[in-house]
Coordinates of C-alpha atoms in Angstrom, one line a residue:
M1 CA 51.7 -69.7 71.8
K2 CA 52.3 -66.0 72.5
V3 CA 51.9 -63.9 69.3
L4 CA 53.0 -60.3 68.5
V5 CA 51.3 -58.6 65.5
I6 CA 53.0 -55.5 64.1
G7 CA 50.8 -52.8 62.6
G8 CA 47.7 -50.7 63.4
G9 CA 45.2 -50.9 60.6
A10 CA 42.1 -53.0 59.8
R11 CA 44.2 -55.7 58.3
E12 CA 46.0 -56.1 61.6
H13 CA 42.6 -56.0 63.5
A14 CA 41.4 -58.8 61.2
L15 CA 44.6 -60.8 61.9
C16 CA 44.3 -60.1 65.7
R17 CA 40.6 -61.1 65.7
S18 CA 41.3 -64.4 64.0
L19 CA 44.3 -65.1 66.3
S20 CA 42.3 -64.2 69.4
L21 CA 39.8 -66.9 68.4
D22 CA 42.5 -69.5 68.0
P23 CA 42.7 -71.7 71.1
A24 CA 46.5 -72.2 70.6
V25 CA 47.1 -68.5 71.2
T26 CA 47.6 -68.0 74.9
A27 CA 48.6 -64.3 74.8
L28 CA 48.1 -61.8 72.0
H29 CA 50.1 -58.5 71.6
C30 CA 50.0 -55.8 69.0
A31 CA 52.2 -52.8 68.3
P32 CA 51.2 -50.1 67.9
G33 CA 47.6 -51.3 67.3
N34 CA 44.4 -49.1 67.5
A35 CA 41.3 -48.6 69.6
G36 CA 39.6 -51.7 68.2
I37 CA 42.6 -54.0 68.4
A38 CA 42.9 -53.0 72.1
E39 CA 39.7 -55.1 72.7
V40 CA 41.4 -58.4 71.7
A41 CA 45.2 -57.7 72.2
E42 CA 47.5 -55.9 74.6
L43 CA 48.9 -52.9 72.9
H44 CA 52.5 -51.6 73.0
P45 CA 54.1 -48.4 71.6
V46 CA 56.8 -49.2 69.0
D47 CA 58.2 -47.7 65.9
A48 CA 57.1 -50.4 63.4
L49 CA 60.0 -49.5 61.0
D50 CA 62.6 -50.0 63.7
G51 CA 63.7 -53.7 63.5
A52 CA 65.8 -53.5 66.6
A53 CA 62.9 -52.0 68.6
V54 CA 60.5 -54.6 67.4
S55 CA 63.0 -57.4 68.2
R56 CA 63.5 -56.0 71.7
L57 CA 59.8 -56.0 72.3
A58 CA 59.3 -59.5 71.0
I59 CA 62.1 -60.8 73.3
E60 CA 60.7 -58.9 76.3
L61 CA 57.2 -60.4 75.7
E62 CA 58.7 -63.9 75.1
V63 CA 56.6 -64.4 72.1
G64 CA 56.8 -67.5 69.9
L65 CA 55.7 -65.8 66.7
V66 CA 55.9 -62.3 65.2
V67 CA 53.5 -61.4 62.4
V68 CA 54.4 -58.2 60.4
G69 CA 51.3 -56.8 58.8
P70 CA 52.2 -53.7 56.7
E71 CA 54.5 -53.4 53.7
A72 CA 56.7 -50.6 54.9
P73 CA 58.3 -52.5 57.9
L74 CA 58.9 -55.5 55.6
V75 CA 60.6 -53.4 53.0
A76 CA 62.7 -51.9 55.9
G77 CA 63.9 -55.3 56.9
V78 CA 62.0 -55.7 60.2
A79 CA 61.3 -59.4 59.6
D80 CA 65.1 -60.0 59.2
A81 CA 65.8 -58.3 62.5
V82 CA 63.2 -60.5 64.3
R83 CA 64.6 -63.7 62.7
D84 CA 68.1 -62.6 63.6
A85 CA 67.0 -62.4 67.2
G86 CA 66.0 -66.1 67.0
I87 CA 62.2 -65.6 66.9
P88 CA 60.0 -67.1 64.2
C89 CA 58.6 -64.3 62.0
F90 CA 55.7 -64.4 59.4
G91 CA 56.8 -62.0 56.7
P92 CA 59.4 -61.9 53.9
S93 CA 63.0 -60.7 54.2
K94 CA 63.9 -57.2 53.0
E95 CA 65.3 -58.5 49.8
A96 CA 62.2 -60.7 49.0
A97 CA 59.9 -57.8 50.0
E98 CA 61.3 -55.9 47.0
L99 CA 58.6 -57.8 45.1
E100 CA 56.3 -55.1 46.4
G101 CA 58.9 -52.4 47.2
S102 CA 59.9 -52.1 43.5
K103 CA 57.5 -52.6 40.6
A104 CA 60.6 -52.9 38.3
F105 CA 62.0 -55.7 40.4
A106 CA 58.7 -57.5 40.3
K107 CA 58.6 -57.2 36.5
D108 CA 62.1 -58.6 36.3
V109 CA 61.1 -61.6 38.5
M110 CA 58.0 -62.3 36.4
A111 CA 60.0 -62.2 33.2
A112 CA 62.5 -64.7 34.5
A113 CA 59.7 -67.0 35.9
N114 CA 57.6 -66.7 32.7
V115 CA 54.7 -65.3 34.7
P116 CA 52.0 -63.7 32.5
T117 CA 51.8 -59.9 33.1
A118 CA 51.2 -56.6 31.3
R119 CA 53.9 -55.4 28.9
S120 CA 55.7 -52.4 30.5
Y121 CA 58.5 -49.9 30.4
V122 CA 60.6 -48.7 33.3
C123 CA 61.2 -44.9 32.9
T124 CA 63.5 -42.4 34.6
T125 CA 63.5 -39.5 32.1
P126 CA 60.8 -37.3 30.6
E127 CA 61.7 -38.6 27.1
Q128 CA 61.3 -42.2 28.2
I129 CA 57.9 -41.4 29.8
D130 CA 56.6 -39.7 26.7
D131 CA 57.7 -42.6 24.5
A132 CA 56.1 -45.2 26.8
L133 CA 52.8 -43.3 27.1
D134 CA 52.7 -43.0 23.3
A135 CA 53.5 -46.7 22.8
F136 CA 50.6 -48.0 25.0
G137 CA 48.0 -45.2 24.4
T138 CA 44.9 -44.8 26.4
P139 CA 43.9 -45.7 29.1
Y140 CA 47.3 -44.9 30.6
V141 CA 48.6 -47.0 33.5
V142 CA 51.3 -45.3 35.5
K143 CA 52.9 -46.8 38.6
D144 CA 55.3 -45.3 41.0
D145 CA 58.2 -47.8 41.3
G146 CA 58.3 -47.6 45.1
L147 CA 55.8 -48.0 48.0
A148 CA 52.9 -45.5 47.9
A149 CA 50.4 -46.9 50.4
G150 CA 48.1 -48.2 47.7
K151 CA 47.9 -44.8 46.0
G152 CA 50.9 -44.9 43.6
V153 CA 48.9 -46.0 40.6
V154 CA 47.1 -43.8 38.2
V155 CA 44.8 -45.2 35.5
T156 CA 43.4 -42.4 33.3
A157 CA 42.4 -41.4 29.8
D158 CA 43.9 -38.0 30.4
L159 CA 47.4 -37.8 29.0
A160 CA 48.3 -34.7 31.0
K161 CA 47.3 -36.4 34.3
A162 CA 49.3 -39.5 33.4
R163 CA 52.3 -37.5 32.5
E164 CA 52.1 -35.4 35.6
H165 CA 52.0 -38.5 37.9
A166 CA 54.9 -40.1 36.0
L167 CA 57.1 -37.0 36.3
A168 CA 56.4 -36.8 40.0
C169 CA 57.9 -40.3 40.4
E170 CA 61.7 -40.8 40.7
R171 CA 61.3 -44.0 38.8
V172 CA 58.1 -45.1 37.1
V173 CA 56.6 -48.2 35.5
I174 CA 54.3 -47.5 32.5
E175 CA 52.4 -50.5 31.2
E176 CA 49.6 -51.6 29.0
F177 CA 46.1 -51.5 30.3
L178 CA 44.6 -54.9 31.2
D179 CA 40.9 -55.4 30.6
G180 CA 38.6 -57.7 32.5
P181 CA 37.6 -58.1 36.2
E182 CA 40.2 -58.0 38.9
V183 CA 40.9 -60.7 41.5
S184 CA 43.0 -60.7 44.6
L185 CA 44.5 -64.0 45.5
F186 CA 46.6 -64.5 48.7
A187 CA 49.0 -67.4 49.2
I188 CA 50.9 -68.4 52.4
T189 CA 54.4 -69.7 51.6
D190 CA 57.5 -70.9 53.4
G191 CA 59.7 -70.3 50.4
E192 CA 58.9 -73.7 48.8
T193 CA 55.4 -74.9 49.6
V194 CA 52.7 -72.5 48.4
L195 CA 49.3 -72.6 50.1
P196 CA 46.7 -70.4 48.2
L197 CA 43.7 -68.9 50.1
Q198 CA 40.3 -68.2 48.8
P199 CA 40.1 -65.4 46.2
A200 CA 38.5 -62.0 46.9
Q201 CA 37.7 -58.8 44.9
D202 CA 38.3 -55.3 46.2
F203 CA 37.0 -51.9 45.1
K204 CA 39.8 -49.3 44.6
R205 CA 37.8 -46.2 43.5
A206 CA 36.4 -43.9 46.1
L207 CA 32.9 -43.6 44.7
D208 CA 30.1 -45.9 43.5
N209 CA 30.2 -47.3 40.0
D210 CA 34.1 -47.3 40.2
E211 CA 34.2 -43.5 39.9
G212 CA 36.4 -41.1 41.7
P213 CA 40.1 -41.3 42.7
N214 CA 42.1 -44.5 43.5
T215 CA 42.2 -45.3 47.2
G216 CA 43.7 -48.0 49.4
G217 CA 40.4 -49.9 49.0
M218 CA 36.8 -49.1 49.9
G219 CA 35.4 -52.7 50.3
A220 CA 35.7 -56.3 49.3
Y221 CA 33.9 -59.6 49.1
S222 CA 34.5 -63.3 48.9
P223 CA 33.8 -65.8 47.4
L224 CA 33.6 -64.9 43.7
P225 CA 30.5 -66.6 42.2
W226 CA 31.4 -65.5 38.7
A227 CA 35.0 -66.9 38.8
E228 CA 35.9 -70.2 37.1
P229 CA 36.3 -73.0 39.7
K230 CA 39.8 -73.8 38.4
L231 CA 41.0 -70.2 38.9
V232 CA 43.0 -70.9 42.1
D233 CA 44.7 -74.0 40.7
E234 CA 45.5 -72.1 37.5
V235 CA 47.0 -69.1 39.3
L236 CA 49.0 -71.4 41.7
E237 CA 50.5 -73.2 38.7
S238 CA 51.2 -70.2 36.4
V239 CA 51.9 -67.4 38.8
L240 CA 52.4 -68.2 42.5
Q241 CA 54.6 -71.3 42.4
P242 CA 56.8 -70.0 39.6
T243 CA 57.4 -66.7 41.4
V244 CA 58.3 -68.4 44.7
D245 CA 60.6 -70.8 42.8
E246 CA 62.3 -68.0 41.0
L247 CA 63.0 -66.0 44.2
R248 CA 64.4 -69.1 45.9
R249 CA 66.6 -69.7 42.8
R250 CA 67.9 -66.1 43.2
G251 CA 68.9 -66.8 46.8
T252 CA 66.2 -64.6 48.2
P253 CA 63.5 -67.0 49.3
F254 CA 60.1 -65.5 49.9
S255 CA 58.5 -66.6 53.2
G256 CA 55.2 -65.0 54.3
L257 CA 52.2 -63.8 52.4
L258 CA 52.4 -63.5 48.6
Y259 CA 49.5 -61.4 47.3
A260 CA 48.8 -61.5 43.5
G261 CA 46.6 -58.8 42.1
L262 CA 45.2 -60.3 38.9
A263 CA 43.2 -59.3 35.8
I264 CA 41.1 -61.9 34.1
T265 CA 41.6 -60.8 30.5
G266 CA 40.3 -62.1 27.2
R267 CA 43.8 -63.7 26.8
G268 CA 43.8 -65.3 30.2
V269 CA 45.1 -64.4 33.7
R270 CA 47.6 -61.6 33.9
V271 CA 49.4 -60.2 37.0
I272 CA 48.7 -56.6 37.7
E273 CA 50.9 -56.4 40.8
F274 CA 52.4 -58.4 43.7
N275 CA 52.3 -57.4 47.3
A276 CA 54.4 -58.9 50.1
R277 CA 51.7 -58.9 52.8
F278 CA 48.0 -59.4 53.4
G279 CA 45.9 -57.0 51.4
D280 CA 43.5 -54.5 53.0
P281 CA 40.5 -54.8 52.8
E282 CA 40.5 -58.3 51.3
T283 CA 42.0 -59.8 54.4
Q284 CA 38.9 -58.9 56.3
V285 CA 36.7 -61.1 54.1
V286 CA 39.2 -63.9 53.5
L287 CA 39.9 -64.4 57.2
A288 CA 36.1 -64.2 58.0
R289 CA 35.7 -67.4 55.9
L290 CA 38.8 -69.3 57.1
K291 CA 37.9 -72.2 59.4
T292 CA 41.4 -73.5 60.1
P293 CA 42.9 -71.9 63.1
L294 CA 45.3 -69.2 61.9
A295 CA 48.3 -69.2 64.3
G296 CA 49.5 -72.7 63.3
V297 CA 49.4 -71.9 59.6
L298 CA 51.5 -68.7 60.1
L299 CA 53.9 -70.4 62.4
A300 CA 54.4 -73.3 59.8
A301 CA 55.2 -70.7 57.1
A302 CA 57.7 -69.0 59.5
E303 CA 59.4 -72.3 60.4
G304 CA 59.4 -73.9 56.9
T305 CA 56.9 -76.7 57.6
L306 CA 53.9 -75.8 55.5
A307 CA 54.1 -79.1 53.6
D308 CA 53.2 -80.9 56.8
L309 CA 49.9 -79.1 57.3
P310 CA 46.6 -80.6 56.5
T311 CA 44.5 -78.9 53.8
L312 CA 42.9 -75.6 54.9
T313 CA 39.2 -75.7 55.6
W314 CA 36.7 -72.9 54.8
R315 CA 33.3 -71.9 55.9
D316 CA 30.5 -71.9 53.2
D317 CA 29.5 -68.4 54.3
A318 CA 30.0 -65.4 52.0
A319 CA 31.7 -62.3 53.5
V320 CA 31.5 -58.6 52.6
T321 CA 33.4 -55.7 54.1
V322 CA 32.5 -52.0 53.6
V323 CA 35.0 -49.3 54.4
V324 CA 33.8 -46.1 56.2
A325 CA 36.2 -43.3 55.3
S326 CA 36.8 -39.9 56.8
H327 CA 35.9 -36.6 55.4
N328 CA 38.0 -35.7 52.3
Y329 CA 39.6 -39.1 51.9
P330 CA 41.7 -40.0 49.9
D331 CA 43.0 -36.4 49.7
T332 CA 43.8 -34.9 53.1
P333 CA 41.5 -36.7 55.5
R334 CA 40.1 -34.9 58.5
T335 CA 40.8 -36.7 61.8
G336 CA 39.7 -36.4 65.4
D337 CA 35.9 -36.8 64.8
P338 CA 34.0 -38.9 67.4
I339 CA 32.7 -42.3 66.1
G340 CA 29.3 -43.4 67.3
G341 CA 27.2 -46.6 66.8
L342 CA 29.9 -49.1 67.7
A343 CA 28.2 -50.4 70.8
D344 CA 24.9 -50.8 68.9
I345 CA 26.6 -52.9 66.2
A346 CA 28.1 -55.1 69.0
A347 CA 24.7 -55.4 70.7
Y348 CA 22.4 -55.9 67.7
D349 CA 24.4 -57.2 64.7
A350 CA 27.0 -59.6 66.3
P351 CA 28.1 -62.2 65.6
H352 CA 27.2 -62.0 61.9
A353 CA 28.5 -58.4 61.6
Y354 CA 31.3 -56.7 63.4
V355 CA 33.6 -53.7 63.1
L356 CA 37.3 -53.9 62.3
H357 CA 39.1 -50.6 63.2
A358 CA 41.5 -49.1 60.6
G359 CA 42.3 -45.4 61.5
T360 CA 41.0 -45.0 65.1
R361 CA 42.3 -44.0 68.5
R362 CA 40.8 -43.5 72.0
D363 CA 40.8 -40.0 73.5
S364 CA 41.8 -39.4 77.1
D365 CA 38.1 -39.4 78.0
G366 CA 37.6 -42.8 76.4
T367 CA 35.9 -41.6 73.2
V368 CA 36.9 -43.4 70.0
V369 CA 37.8 -40.9 67.3
S370 CA 39.0 -41.1 63.7
A371 CA 42.7 -41.1 63.2
G372 CA 43.2 -41.8 59.5
G373 CA 41.6 -41.8 56.1
R374 CA 40.1 -45.2 56.1
V375 CA 38.5 -45.4 59.6
L376 CA 36.5 -48.6 59.9
S377 CA 35.9 -51.9 57.9
V378 CA 32.4 -53.1 58.7
T379 CA 32.4 -56.8 58.0
A380 CA 29.6 -59.3 57.8
T381 CA 29.0 -62.9 56.8
G382 CA 25.9 -64.6 55.5
K383 CA 24.7 -67.7 53.7
D384 CA 25.3 -65.9 50.4
L385 CA 26.6 -62.5 49.2
T386 CA 23.1 -61.0 49.3
Q387 CA 22.6 -61.7 53.0
A388 CA 26.2 -60.7 53.8
R389 CA 25.7 -57.4 52.0
E390 CA 22.4 -56.7 53.8
R391 CA 24.1 -57.4 57.2
A392 CA 27.1 -55.3 56.4
Y393 CA 25.1 -52.3 55.3
A394 CA 22.7 -52.6 58.2
A395 CA 25.7 -52.3 60.5
V396 CA 27.3 -49.4 58.4
N397 CA 24.0 -47.5 58.8
R398 CA 24.5 -47.5 62.6
V399 CA 27.9 -45.8 62.4
T400 CA 27.9 -42.0 63.0
L401 CA 31.0 -40.1 61.9
A402 CA 30.8 -36.5 60.7
G403 CA 31.6 -36.1 57.1
S404 CA 32.3 -39.7 56.5
H405 CA 31.6 -41.5 53.3
H406 CA 31.3 -45.1 52.0
R407 CA 30.4 -46.9 48.8
T408 CA 26.9 -48.4 48.6
D409 CA 27.7 -50.9 45.8
I410 CA 30.2 -53.3 47.3
A411 CA 29.4 -56.8 45.9
S412 CA 26.1 -55.6 44.4
E413 CA 26.8 -57.1 40.9
A414 CA 28.4 -60.2 42.3
A415 CA 25.3 -60.9 44.5
K416 CA 23.2 -61.1 41.3
A417 CA 25.5 -63.8 39.8

């Protein structure tokens, strides 16, 4: 099978890495990719938001499967264009991707499917915003209704900050704060069958001890030793399957990756948000543990044959990923700084630790430099979280990138469980 992956971040590098290790994959392409993905896939320039351009490339390359990584192309309808060209595509339609593209749409689907979530108000005027903030009180949870690259949510005890963020949004969802630990659970679905993956936990705040501003994610780990063994089955029954069934009932079946961001509250599991694609950085640790070859699973979802697949198999290893971010991230990150230490990690830490590139590019002289806010996801596996952490941070310490920063507490509490 020839496969084309659309995107250029660490999530896509993780997907490409897993696909490159799959014996069924005879050729692997990525567009536009990055400096790290170039080591496992052939790169092609393309506007990822242009469905016609992506379809033309897929036809030209004669691929048997297109995997759309990021949310923006999905919401733009790229998966529809690829399917219209007669090529199997892993990723939901434009209509179904509204589950991530609009928080208000997601709330409407959850209400219809009786999926447990936070109480909320959709606001479009300053008066509605003030009433909603007053109704829920502190801490305030304010979400931009549209796509915001993981940075559209503000959780704060500061009323002025909450109101400022809300007023900056054309349409905003204000909801009650959900207490308890958060869990990310991915499920692969063909619109009927739902295949949950292993849960992970990510770290949204920029600084240790969950301080600092929200980011796209500064690290993740899997498995979750503190979680109830029945968690996945419970979420499948109460959240994932009802959501997929409701979207099919509406005539907008969801095929691809359904990501449920969950809070484990004192009143049970509640959905914080849905995403319509693999999450970053959780994908890095979940795929590090997946033993079943990936390509066949994604193709089965694209072709509607997931029910025919055998049960997924998983490695017993734990996995930890630590994000190395550029100077001043998540505000206005500095780019163009040379990255060192990558060869040392490959020489001394592989195969247990490796680097997945997020925001990187290769200069004309061959130097790998930073090209985004989140630059690298340093990922490691081990017999347990303690060993995986040790290996991940040993590799992180080999990285040189001027002004960079990373969290030092990824999975530290869970490793004690």
